[in-house]
Amino acid sequence: MAVARETVAPVHLRLEELRRTIDRMNHDYYVRDRPSATDAEYDALMRELRKLEADHPELVTLESPTQRVGSAPQAGFGEVPHPVQMLSLGNVYDEAELRAWALRAATRADVASLALVSEPKIDGLAVALTYVNGRFDHGATRGDGSIGEDITANLRTVRSIPLLLPARSGEPLPRRLEVRGEVYLRKGAFAALNERIERDGGRPFMNPRNAAAGSLRQLDPRITATRPLRLFVYGIGYMDGGDPPTSHLQALDLLRGFGFEPSPEASRHPTVDEAWARCVWWQARRDALDFEIDGVVIKVDDVRLQQEIGFVAREPRWATAYKFPALQQTTRVRDIVVNVGRTGTLNPLALLEPVNIGGVMVSRATLHNEDEVARKDIRVGDTVVVQRAGDVIPQIVQVIVERRAGVESPFRMPEACPACGAPTHREPGVAMRYCTNAACPAQLKQRLHHFVGRGAMDIAGLGEKLTDRFVDLELVRDVADLYALDWERIAQLERLGEKSSENLRLAVERSKERPLPRLLVALGIRHVGDRSARFLAERFGSTDALAAAECDEIAAVFGIGPILAQSVFDFFREPRNLAVIDKLKAAGVRTADEPTAGGAGGTALAGKTVVLTGRLSSLTRPQAEEALRRAGATVGSSISKKTAFLVAGEDAGSKAERAQALQVPILAEEDLIALLYGERGTMPVDGAVNEDSGTDAMAAPPVETGSGRDEEGRP
Ligand code: IVH
């Protein structure tokens, strides 16, 4: 048998090596959020592993990364008893209630004050994962707290769940370990998933939580495997063997060491004041996070004290949840009106009885399109549930049908444009209805308003009232007419003196120098926002070049998806648009940017290896490295033939010489800034324009996200 063993042994070793490497890459990607390999490298390793396993089926293990694609469908879920109950949490709704809770806990623990830990309350689905001797054995939902559903096969497909715990030197793995956490979907991944489901003709999920729960409670694990689920862990159910942690933070560290991703940014607070401040902090950040949270969990840190403080009914007394004010409220639909967007879309809008939702008064909700109104059967007079999320325009989630009195009137989309009376048109397969009149003043008003907006030509002082007036007085028939206004006449318009008219003239004049990406945004090409405009400008450099580009050339640009490319291509096929661009050019508006160094744009950094040397003056070294990495570049430490270029600051030494010898291009610091940020010296500002910004945002179909690494993880 010696011969046979000799041939098997290397395969066995290679398999192990491949699995370890792929597991590490998955961990870097899904848990640490720091990809350590390109998709191509990852795919190559997976291919090799699949091939080896196909040749040696006897060596396939349950924990192999190849098994993450999901096993065969099941008939139902088995039951799993929880050896330690999965509790729920009591809630507090304000500072006073939090203080009262902390006081009760401290009294029970018989201490003067308690160290607390806070962490976000993730809005997903609670799971308990059991590991036996370091191997994932089974996983369950919370169920009723005592008995859950066996969703092991589905959980195996979640890439951020380790299937094998790493044995750490000197420390034995626990014989049994039950890890608890929340399976969730990132907001971006949720949007992409819903888009995919809708494209395939399915019914989209209501929110990321439902999507996560629905995906985990799928009878076909192969479907679960296609859902970009993730896991945050927040505690240990029980641990048998090994050193049990003595504090909650220690438990989170232990879990991190095992390869899990603990609840993000957990922090310790010596006082309730600080814990409350943290609750306020999380609430303010809520909308900016890429995962949904519905509160903050506050726990006593010390495990011994936790035990002393104990439980009441099915809730621990040593932990509580500060629940954020609801972002849903009920109110009544007063009317449904139709606005005309800048591309001619007819946008139904619900006018609501004003209602306070999470601190903001809401009196309007977008209804998207006529199908949406019909699907939700929203009628004037209905009582509805309204939801607000971040800066997004509020939406009607559902009608409370039980509250109907029978007098509500269904909505009908007008056959004629409500602004100009022209016929409207709806193409088969398209959700939006359009006004057919290219000269519709409502469209022009919106286009103009968008054109002068902050993320576009940024003409200060030119508000909506004034631009509307220009249209009403027929001073402006397209956006280019702004540059041919008769300023003396404008000065005589009511409420506009000579001084402000002169200021406006100057602002309009200055806007001619806006860089190309701003102009591309201003033109109002569907789906083109700040980011995609920069990518397009970097690649093509001028409106002329863009107009001459084929659709597939546009689609080949980093960050530009096929829908966006088609939209840009179509825009430049339209003679009216070309005429406006010619007019802009004739008026002296900049329609081309000087190409950046080496013809490369910010995104031309993607995939390149860049080396830094010498002292930089406007950025620190870590800032520069970080910015390069964000642009997709790798920061190298030494010059080789593979180095795309060297950035040489002051006092650059031997690296510059070596770069010269190897004919590696050398860039100055300003060139780097230009590459990274487009315009010289303009650092990116948060809160820049969204993709498909402006008044049409609510009418537009789902915005395409850039290509590159998608939200959904690996195929
Ligand atoms: S601790 C004994 N921490 O909230 C303490 N729970 O309402 C048990 N949840 O079912 C829970 N994020 O699924 C804890 N950071 C977090 C959490 C969290 C979300 C969920 C959990 C539980 C529910 C309780």
Coordinates of C-alpha atoms in Angstrom, one line a residue, residues 24-481:
R24 CA -8.5 32.8 4.5
M25 CA -9.5 34.8 1.4
N26 CA -13.2 34.4 2.3
H27 CA -12.4 35.6 5.8
D28 CA -10.5 38.6 4.5
Y29 CA -13.3 39.4 2.1
Y30 CA -16.4 38.7 4.1
V31 CA -15.3 39.3 7.7
R32 CA -12.4 41.7 7.6
D33 CA -13.7 43.5 4.6
R34 CA -10.2 43.6 3.2
P35 CA -10.0 41.5 0.1
S36 CA -6.6 39.9 -0.1
A37 CA -6.9 38.4 -3.6
T38 CA -8.4 39.3 -6.9
D39 CA -11.5 37.6 -8.2
A40 CA -9.3 35.9 -10.8
E41 CA -6.9 34.5 -8.2
Y42 CA -9.8 33.3 -6.0
D43 CA -11.5 31.7 -9.0
A44 CA -8.4 29.9 -10.1
L45 CA -7.9 28.3 -6.6
M46 CA -11.6 27.3 -6.5
R47 CA -11.3 25.7 -9.9
E48 CA -8.3 23.8 -8.8
L49 CA -10.0 22.7 -5.6
R50 CA -13.2 21.6 -7.5
K51 CA -11.1 19.6 -10.0
L52 CA -9.1 17.8 -7.3
E53 CA -12.3 17.0 -5.4
A54 CA -13.9 15.7 -8.6
D55 CA -10.9 13.4 -9.1
H56 CA -10.9 12.3 -5.5
P57 CA -14.5 12.4 -4.3
E58 CA -13.5 10.4 -1.2
L59 CA -11.6 13.3 0.0
V60 CA -14.5 15.8 -0.1
T61 CA -15.3 17.2 3.4
L62 CA -18.4 19.0 4.6
E63 CA -16.2 21.9 5.5
S64 CA -14.7 22.4 2.1
P65 CA -15.4 25.8 0.6
T66 CA -16.8 24.0 -2.5
Q67 CA -19.7 22.9 -0.3
R68 CA -20.8 26.5 0.2
V69 CA -23.0 26.3 -2.9
G70 CA -25.7 24.5 -0.9
S71 CA -26.8 20.9 -0.6
A72 CA -30.1 19.4 -2.1
P73 CA -33.5 20.8 -1.0
Q74 CA -35.1 19.6 2.1
A75 CA -38.7 18.7 2.9
G76 CA -38.8 20.8 6.0
F77 CA -36.8 22.0 8.9
G78 CA -36.1 19.8 11.9
E79 CA -36.3 21.0 15.5
V80 CA -33.3 21.9 17.6
P81 CA -33.6 22.4 21.3
H82 CA -31.5 25.2 22.7
P83 CA -29.5 23.9 25.7
V84 CA -29.4 27.5 26.9
Q85 CA -32.5 29.6 26.3
M86 CA -32.3 32.2 23.6
L87 CA -33.6 35.3 25.4
S88 CA -35.1 38.4 24.1
L89 CA -34.3 41.8 25.4
G90 CA -36.2 44.4 27.3
N91 CA -36.5 47.9 25.8
V92 CA -35.8 51.4 26.9
Y93 CA -36.9 54.4 24.9
D94 CA -35.0 57.3 26.4
E95 CA -32.2 58.4 28.6
A96 CA -34.3 58.3 31.8
E97 CA -35.4 54.7 31.1
L98 CA -31.8 53.7 30.4
R99 CA -30.7 55.2 33.8
A100 CA -33.5 53.5 35.6
W101 CA -32.4 50.2 34.1
A102 CA -28.8 50.7 35.0
L103 CA -29.7 51.6 38.5
R104 CA -31.8 48.5 38.9
A105 CA -28.9 46.4 37.6
A106 CA -26.4 48.0 39.9
T107 CA -28.6 47.5 42.9
R108 CA -29.1 43.8 42.1
A109 CA -25.3 43.4 41.6
D110 CA -24.8 45.3 44.9
V111 CA -22.3 47.6 43.4
A112 CA -22.1 51.5 43.2
S113 CA -21.7 51.6 39.4
L114 CA -21.4 49.1 36.6
A115 CA -19.2 49.0 33.6
L116 CA -21.4 48.7 30.5
V117 CA -20.8 47.7 26.9
S118 CA -22.8 49.0 24.0
E119 CA -23.1 47.6 20.5
P120 CA -25.5 48.2 17.6
K121 CA -28.7 46.1 17.6
I122 CA -28.6 44.5 14.2
D123 CA -31.9 44.1 12.4
G124 CA -31.5 40.6 11.1
L125 CA -32.4 37.1 12.1
A126 CA -31.0 35.6 15.4
V127 CA -29.1 32.3 15.0
A128 CA -27.2 29.9 17.3
L129 CA -24.3 28.0 15.8
T130 CA -22.9 25.0 17.5
Y131 CA -19.3 23.8 17.0
V132 CA -18.1 20.5 18.2
N133 CA -14.3 20.2 18.6
G134 CA -13.9 23.2 16.3
R135 CA -16.2 21.9 13.5
F136 CA -19.5 23.6 12.6
D137 CA -22.0 21.0 13.7
H138 CA -25.4 22.6 13.4
G139 CA -27.2 25.9 13.5
A140 CA -30.7 27.0 14.4
T141 CA -33.1 29.9 14.5
R142 CA -34.3 31.3 17.8
G143 CA -37.8 29.8 17.4
D144 CA -39.6 30.2 20.6
G145 CA -36.3 30.6 22.5
S146 CA -36.3 27.0 23.7
I147 CA -36.7 25.2 20.4
G148 CA -35.5 26.5 17.1
E149 CA -35.5 25.3 13.5
D150 CA -32.5 23.4 12.1
I151 CA -31.1 25.6 9.3
T152 CA -27.7 24.0 9.3
A153 CA -27.6 23.4 5.5
N154 CA -28.5 27.0 4.8
L155 CA -26.0 28.4 7.3
R156 CA -23.2 26.4 5.7
T157 CA -23.6 28.6 2.6
V158 CA -22.9 31.8 4.5
R159 CA -19.4 32.8 3.6
S160 CA -18.7 34.7 6.8
I161 CA -19.5 31.7 9.0
P162 CA -16.3 29.7 9.6
L163 CA -16.9 26.0 9.1
L164 CA -13.7 25.2 11.0
L165 CA -12.4 27.1 14.0
P166 CA -8.7 27.7 13.8
A167 CA -6.8 25.8 16.6
R168 CA -4.6 28.4 18.3
S169 CA -1.2 27.3 19.5
G170 CA -1.3 26.1 23.1
E171 CA -5.1 26.6 23.5
P172 CA -7.4 23.7 23.2
L173 CA -10.5 24.3 21.2
P174 CA -13.7 24.1 23.2
R175 CA -15.3 20.7 23.0
R176 CA -18.6 22.4 22.4
L177 CA -19.2 26.0 21.6
E178 CA -22.4 27.8 20.8
V179 CA -22.0 31.1 19.1
R180 CA -24.9 33.6 18.8
G181 CA -25.4 36.3 16.4
E182 CA -27.5 38.0 13.8
V183 CA -27.6 37.0 10.1
Y184 CA -28.2 40.1 8.0
L185 CA -27.9 41.6 4.5
R186 CA -26.1 44.8 3.8
K187 CA -28.3 47.5 2.4
G188 CA -26.5 47.6 -0.9
A189 CA -26.6 43.9 -1.3
F190 CA -30.3 44.0 -0.5
A191 CA -31.0 46.5 -3.2
A192 CA -29.0 44.4 -5.7
L193 CA -30.8 41.3 -4.6
N194 CA -34.3 42.9 -5.0
E195 CA -33.3 44.2 -8.4
R196 CA -32.3 40.7 -9.5
I197 CA -35.5 39.2 -8.1
E198 CA -37.6 41.8 -9.9
R199 CA -35.6 41.3 -13.2
D200 CA -36.4 37.6 -12.9
G201 CA -40.1 38.4 -12.4
G202 CA -40.2 37.6 -8.7
R203 CA -41.6 39.6 -5.8
P204 CA -39.0 41.8 -4.1
F205 CA -38.5 41.7 -0.3
M206 CA -39.9 44.4 1.8
N207 CA -36.7 45.2 3.7
P208 CA -33.2 43.6 4.4
R209 CA -34.5 41.9 7.5
N210 CA -37.2 40.1 5.6
A211 CA -34.8 39.2 2.9
A212 CA -32.3 37.7 5.4
A213 CA -35.0 35.8 7.2
G214 CA -36.6 34.6 3.9
S215 CA -33.2 33.5 2.6
L216 CA -32.3 31.5 5.7
R217 CA -35.7 29.8 5.9
Q218 CA -35.4 28.6 2.3
L219 CA -35.9 24.9 1.9
D220 CA -33.4 24.9 -1.0
P221 CA -29.9 25.8 0.4
R222 CA -28.7 26.3 -3.2
I223 CA -30.9 29.4 -3.3
T224 CA -29.6 30.5 0.1
A225 CA -26.1 30.2 -1.3
T226 CA -26.9 32.9 -3.9
R227 CA -28.0 35.4 -1.2
P228 CA -25.2 37.6 0.1
L229 CA -25.9 36.9 3.7
R230 CA -23.5 37.9 6.5
L231 CA -23.2 37.3 10.2
F232 CA -22.4 39.5 13.1
V233 CA -21.9 37.6 16.4
Y234 CA -22.7 39.2 19.7
G235 CA -22.3 36.4 22.3
I236 CA -21.6 32.9 23.4
G237 CA -24.5 30.7 24.3
Y238 CA -22.4 28.3 26.2
M239 CA -18.8 27.0 26.0
D240 CA -17.6 23.6 27.2
G241 CA -13.9 23.3 27.6
G242 CA -11.3 26.1 27.0
D243 CA -11.1 29.3 29.0
P244 CA -14.4 31.0 29.3
P245 CA -14.3 34.8 28.9
T246 CA -14.8 36.8 32.1
S247 CA -16.2 39.9 30.3
H248 CA -18.4 40.5 27.3
L249 CA -15.7 42.3 25.4
Q250 CA -13.4 39.3 26.1
A251 CA -16.1 37.1 24.6
L252 CA -16.2 39.2 21.5
D253 CA -12.4 39.1 21.2
L254 CA -12.4 35.3 21.6
L255 CA -15.0 35.1 18.8
R256 CA -13.0 37.4 16.6
G257 CA -10.0 35.0 17.1
F258 CA -12.2 32.1 16.0
G259 CA -12.8 33.9 12.7
F260 CA -16.2 35.5 13.3
E261 CA -17.1 39.1 12.8
P262 CA -18.3 40.5 16.2
S263 CA -20.9 43.3 16.4
P264 CA -19.1 46.3 15.0
E265 CA -17.7 49.0 17.2
A266 CA -18.7 47.6 20.5
S267 CA -17.4 49.8 23.2
R268 CA -17.0 49.9 27.0
H269 CA -18.5 52.7 29.1
P270 CA -17.6 53.2 32.8
T271 CA -20.7 55.3 33.3
V272 CA -24.3 55.4 32.1
D273 CA -23.7 58.9 30.8
E274 CA -21.2 57.5 28.3
A275 CA -23.4 54.6 27.3
W276 CA -26.3 57.1 26.6
A277 CA -23.9 59.3 24.6
R278 CA -23.1 56.3 22.5
C279 CA -26.8 55.5 21.9
V280 CA -27.2 59.1 20.6
W281 CA -24.1 58.6 18.5
W282 CA -25.4 55.4 16.9
Q283 CA -28.8 57.0 16.2
A284 CA -27.1 59.8 14.3
R285 CA -25.1 57.3 12.3
R286 CA -27.9 55.0 11.6
D287 CA -28.7 56.1 8.1
A288 CA -25.0 56.2 7.0
L289 CA -24.4 52.5 7.9
D290 CA -24.5 49.8 5.3
F291 CA -26.6 47.5 7.5
E292 CA -29.8 48.1 9.3
I293 CA -29.9 48.6 13.0
D294 CA -33.0 49.3 15.1
G295 CA -31.3 50.3 18.4
V296 CA -28.4 49.8 20.6
V297 CA -27.9 46.9 23.0
I298 CA -26.4 47.8 26.4
K299 CA -24.9 45.0 28.4
V300 CA -23.2 44.7 31.8
D301 CA -19.6 43.8 30.8
D302 CA -18.6 41.6 33.7
V303 CA -19.8 38.0 33.2
R304 CA -19.8 37.3 37.0
L305 CA -22.0 40.3 37.6
Q306 CA -24.3 39.3 34.7
Q307 CA -24.9 36.0 36.5
E308 CA -25.6 37.8 39.8
I309 CA -28.0 40.2 38.1
G310 CA -29.8 37.3 36.4
F311 CA -33.1 37.1 34.5
V312 CA -36.7 38.0 34.7
A313 CA -39.2 35.9 32.7
R314 CA -37.5 35.6 29.3
E315 CA -35.3 38.7 29.4
P316 CA -31.9 39.2 31.0
R317 CA -31.8 42.0 33.6
W318 CA -28.2 42.6 32.7
A319 CA -28.9 43.7 29.2
T320 CA -31.4 46.0 27.5
A321 CA -32.0 47.6 24.1
Y322 CA -32.4 51.2 23.5
K323 CA -34.9 51.3 20.6
F324 CA -34.7 54.1 18.1
P325 CA -37.9 56.0 17.4
A326 CA -39.8 54.2 14.7
L327 CA -39.3 55.2 11.1
Q328 CA -42.8 54.1 10.1
Q329 CA -46.0 55.9 11.0
T330 CA -49.6 55.7 9.8
T331 CA -51.3 58.7 8.2
R332 CA -53.9 59.5 5.5
V333 CA -53.5 60.1 1.8
R334 CA -55.1 63.5 1.1
D335 CA -54.5 63.5 -2.6
I336 CA -52.4 62.0 -5.4
V337 CA -50.8 64.5 -7.8
V338 CA -48.6 63.9 -10.8
N339 CA -45.3 65.8 -11.3
V340 CA -43.3 65.9 -14.5
G341 CA -39.6 65.0 -14.2
R342 CA -36.8 66.3 -16.2
T343 CA -36.8 63.4 -18.6
G344 CA -40.5 63.8 -19.1
T345 CA -41.5 61.0 -16.6
L346 CA -44.9 61.4 -15.0
N347 CA -44.3 60.9 -11.3
P348 CA -47.3 60.2 -9.0
L349 CA -46.8 61.7 -5.6
A350 CA -49.0 61.2 -2.5
L351 CA -49.9 64.3 -0.5
L352 CA -50.2 63.1 3.1
E353 CA -51.6 64.5 6.3
P354 CA -48.4 65.7 7.9
V355 CA -46.9 63.2 10.3
N356 CA -43.7 63.2 12.4
I357 CA -41.5 60.2 11.5
G358 CA -38.4 59.9 13.6
G359 CA -38.2 63.6 14.1
V360 CA -38.9 64.7 10.6
M361 CA -42.3 66.0 9.4
V362 CA -43.4 64.1 6.4
S363 CA -46.2 65.3 4.1
R364 CA -45.4 63.7 0.7
A365 CA -44.4 60.2 -0.4
T366 CA -43.3 59.1 -3.8
L367 CA -45.4 56.6 -5.5
H368 CA -42.9 55.8 -8.3
N369 CA -45.2 54.9 -11.1
E370 CA -48.8 53.8 -12.0
D371 CA -48.1 50.1 -11.6
E372 CA -46.7 50.7 -8.1
V373 CA -49.9 52.6 -7.1
A374 CA -52.0 49.8 -8.6
R375 CA -49.9 47.0 -7.0
K376 CA -50.3 48.6 -3.5
D377 CA -53.8 49.7 -4.4
I378 CA -53.3 53.1 -2.9
R379 CA -56.4 55.3 -3.0
V380 CA -57.1 58.9 -2.1
G381 CA -58.4 58.9 1.5
D382 CA -56.6 55.7 2.4
T383 CA -54.9 55.2 5.8
V384 CA -51.4 54.1 5.0
V385 CA -48.1 53.1 6.6
V386 CA -45.4 55.5 5.6
Q387 CA -41.7 54.8 6.0
R388 CA -38.7 57.1 5.9
A389 CA -35.1 55.9 5.5
G390 CA -32.3 58.3 5.5
D391 CA -32.5 61.0 2.9
V392 CA -34.6 58.9 0.7
I393 CA -38.0 60.3 -0.2
P394 CA -40.6 58.8 2.1
Q395 CA -42.5 55.8 0.8
I396 CA -45.9 54.2 1.4
V397 CA -45.3 50.7 2.6
Q398 CA -48.8 49.5 2.6
V399 CA -52.5 50.5 2.8
I400 CA -54.3 49.6 6.0
V401 CA -57.3 48.1 4.2
E402 CA -59.3 47.6 7.4
R403 CA -59.5 51.4 7.8
R404 CA -61.3 52.0 4.6
A405 CA -64.7 53.6 4.8
G406 CA -65.7 52.9 1.2
V407 CA -65.4 56.5 0.0
E408 CA -61.7 56.2 -1.1
S409 CA -61.1 56.9 -4.7
P410 CA -58.7 54.9 -6.9
F411 CA -56.0 56.7 -8.8
R412 CA -55.8 57.0 -12.6
M413 CA -52.8 58.2 -14.4
P414 CA -53.7 61.1 -16.6
E415 CA -53.7 60.5 -20.4
A416 CA -52.5 64.1 -21.0
C417 CA -49.4 65.7 -19.4
P418 CA -50.6 67.6 -16.4
A419 CA -48.1 70.4 -17.2
C420 CA -48.5 71.0 -20.9
G421 CA -51.5 68.9 -21.9
A422 CA -49.6 66.9 -24.5
P423 CA -50.4 63.2 -24.9
T424 CA -48.4 60.8 -22.7
H425 CA -46.9 57.6 -23.8
R426 CA -45.9 54.4 -22.1
E427 CA -43.7 51.8 -23.9
P428 CA -44.5 48.2 -23.3
G429 CA -42.2 46.7 -20.6
V430 CA -41.4 50.2 -19.2
A431 CA -42.8 51.2 -15.9
M432 CA -42.8 54.9 -16.5
R433 CA -45.2 57.0 -18.5
Y434 CA -43.7 59.9 -20.4
C435 CA -44.9 63.3 -21.7
T436 CA -44.3 63.3 -25.4
N437 CA -43.7 67.0 -25.7
A438 CA -40.0 67.7 -25.9
A439 CA -40.7 71.4 -25.2
C440 CA -42.9 70.6 -22.2
P441 CA -42.1 73.6 -19.8
A442 CA -42.3 71.3 -16.7
Q443 CA -39.5 69.2 -18.1
L444 CA -37.5 72.2 -18.9
K445 CA -38.0 73.6 -15.5
Q446 CA -36.7 70.4 -13.9
R447 CA -33.8 70.1 -16.3
L448 CA -32.8 73.7 -15.6
H449 CA -33.1 73.2 -11.9
H450 CA -30.9 70.2 -12.1
F451 CA -28.4 71.9 -14.4
V452 CA -27.7 74.7 -12.0
G453 CA -27.7 72.5 -8.9
R454 CA -24.8 72.0 -6.5
G455 CA -23.4 68.7 -7.9
A456 CA -23.8 70.0 -11.5
M457 CA -22.9 73.5 -12.8
D458 CA -23.3 74.9 -9.3
I459 CA -24.6 78.3 -10.1
A460 CA -25.1 80.0 -6.8
G461 CA -28.1 82.2 -6.4
L462 CA -30.0 80.7 -9.3
G463 CA -32.9 79.2 -7.3
E464 CA -35.9 77.2 -8.6
K465 CA -38.2 80.3 -8.4
L466 CA -36.0 82.2 -10.8
T467 CA -35.3 79.4 -13.2
D468 CA -39.0 78.7 -13.3
R469 CA -39.6 82.3 -14.2
F470 CA -37.1 82.2 -17.0
V471 CA -39.1 79.3 -18.5
D472 CA -42.4 81.0 -17.9
L473 CA -41.2 84.2 -19.6
E474 CA -39.7 82.1 -22.4
L475 CA -36.3 83.6 -21.7
V476 CA -34.9 80.1 -21.7
R477 CA -35.8 77.3 -24.1
D478 CA -33.0 75.0 -23.2
V479 CA -30.2 74.9 -20.6
A480 CA -27.7 76.5 -23.0
D481 CA -29.9 79.7 -23.1

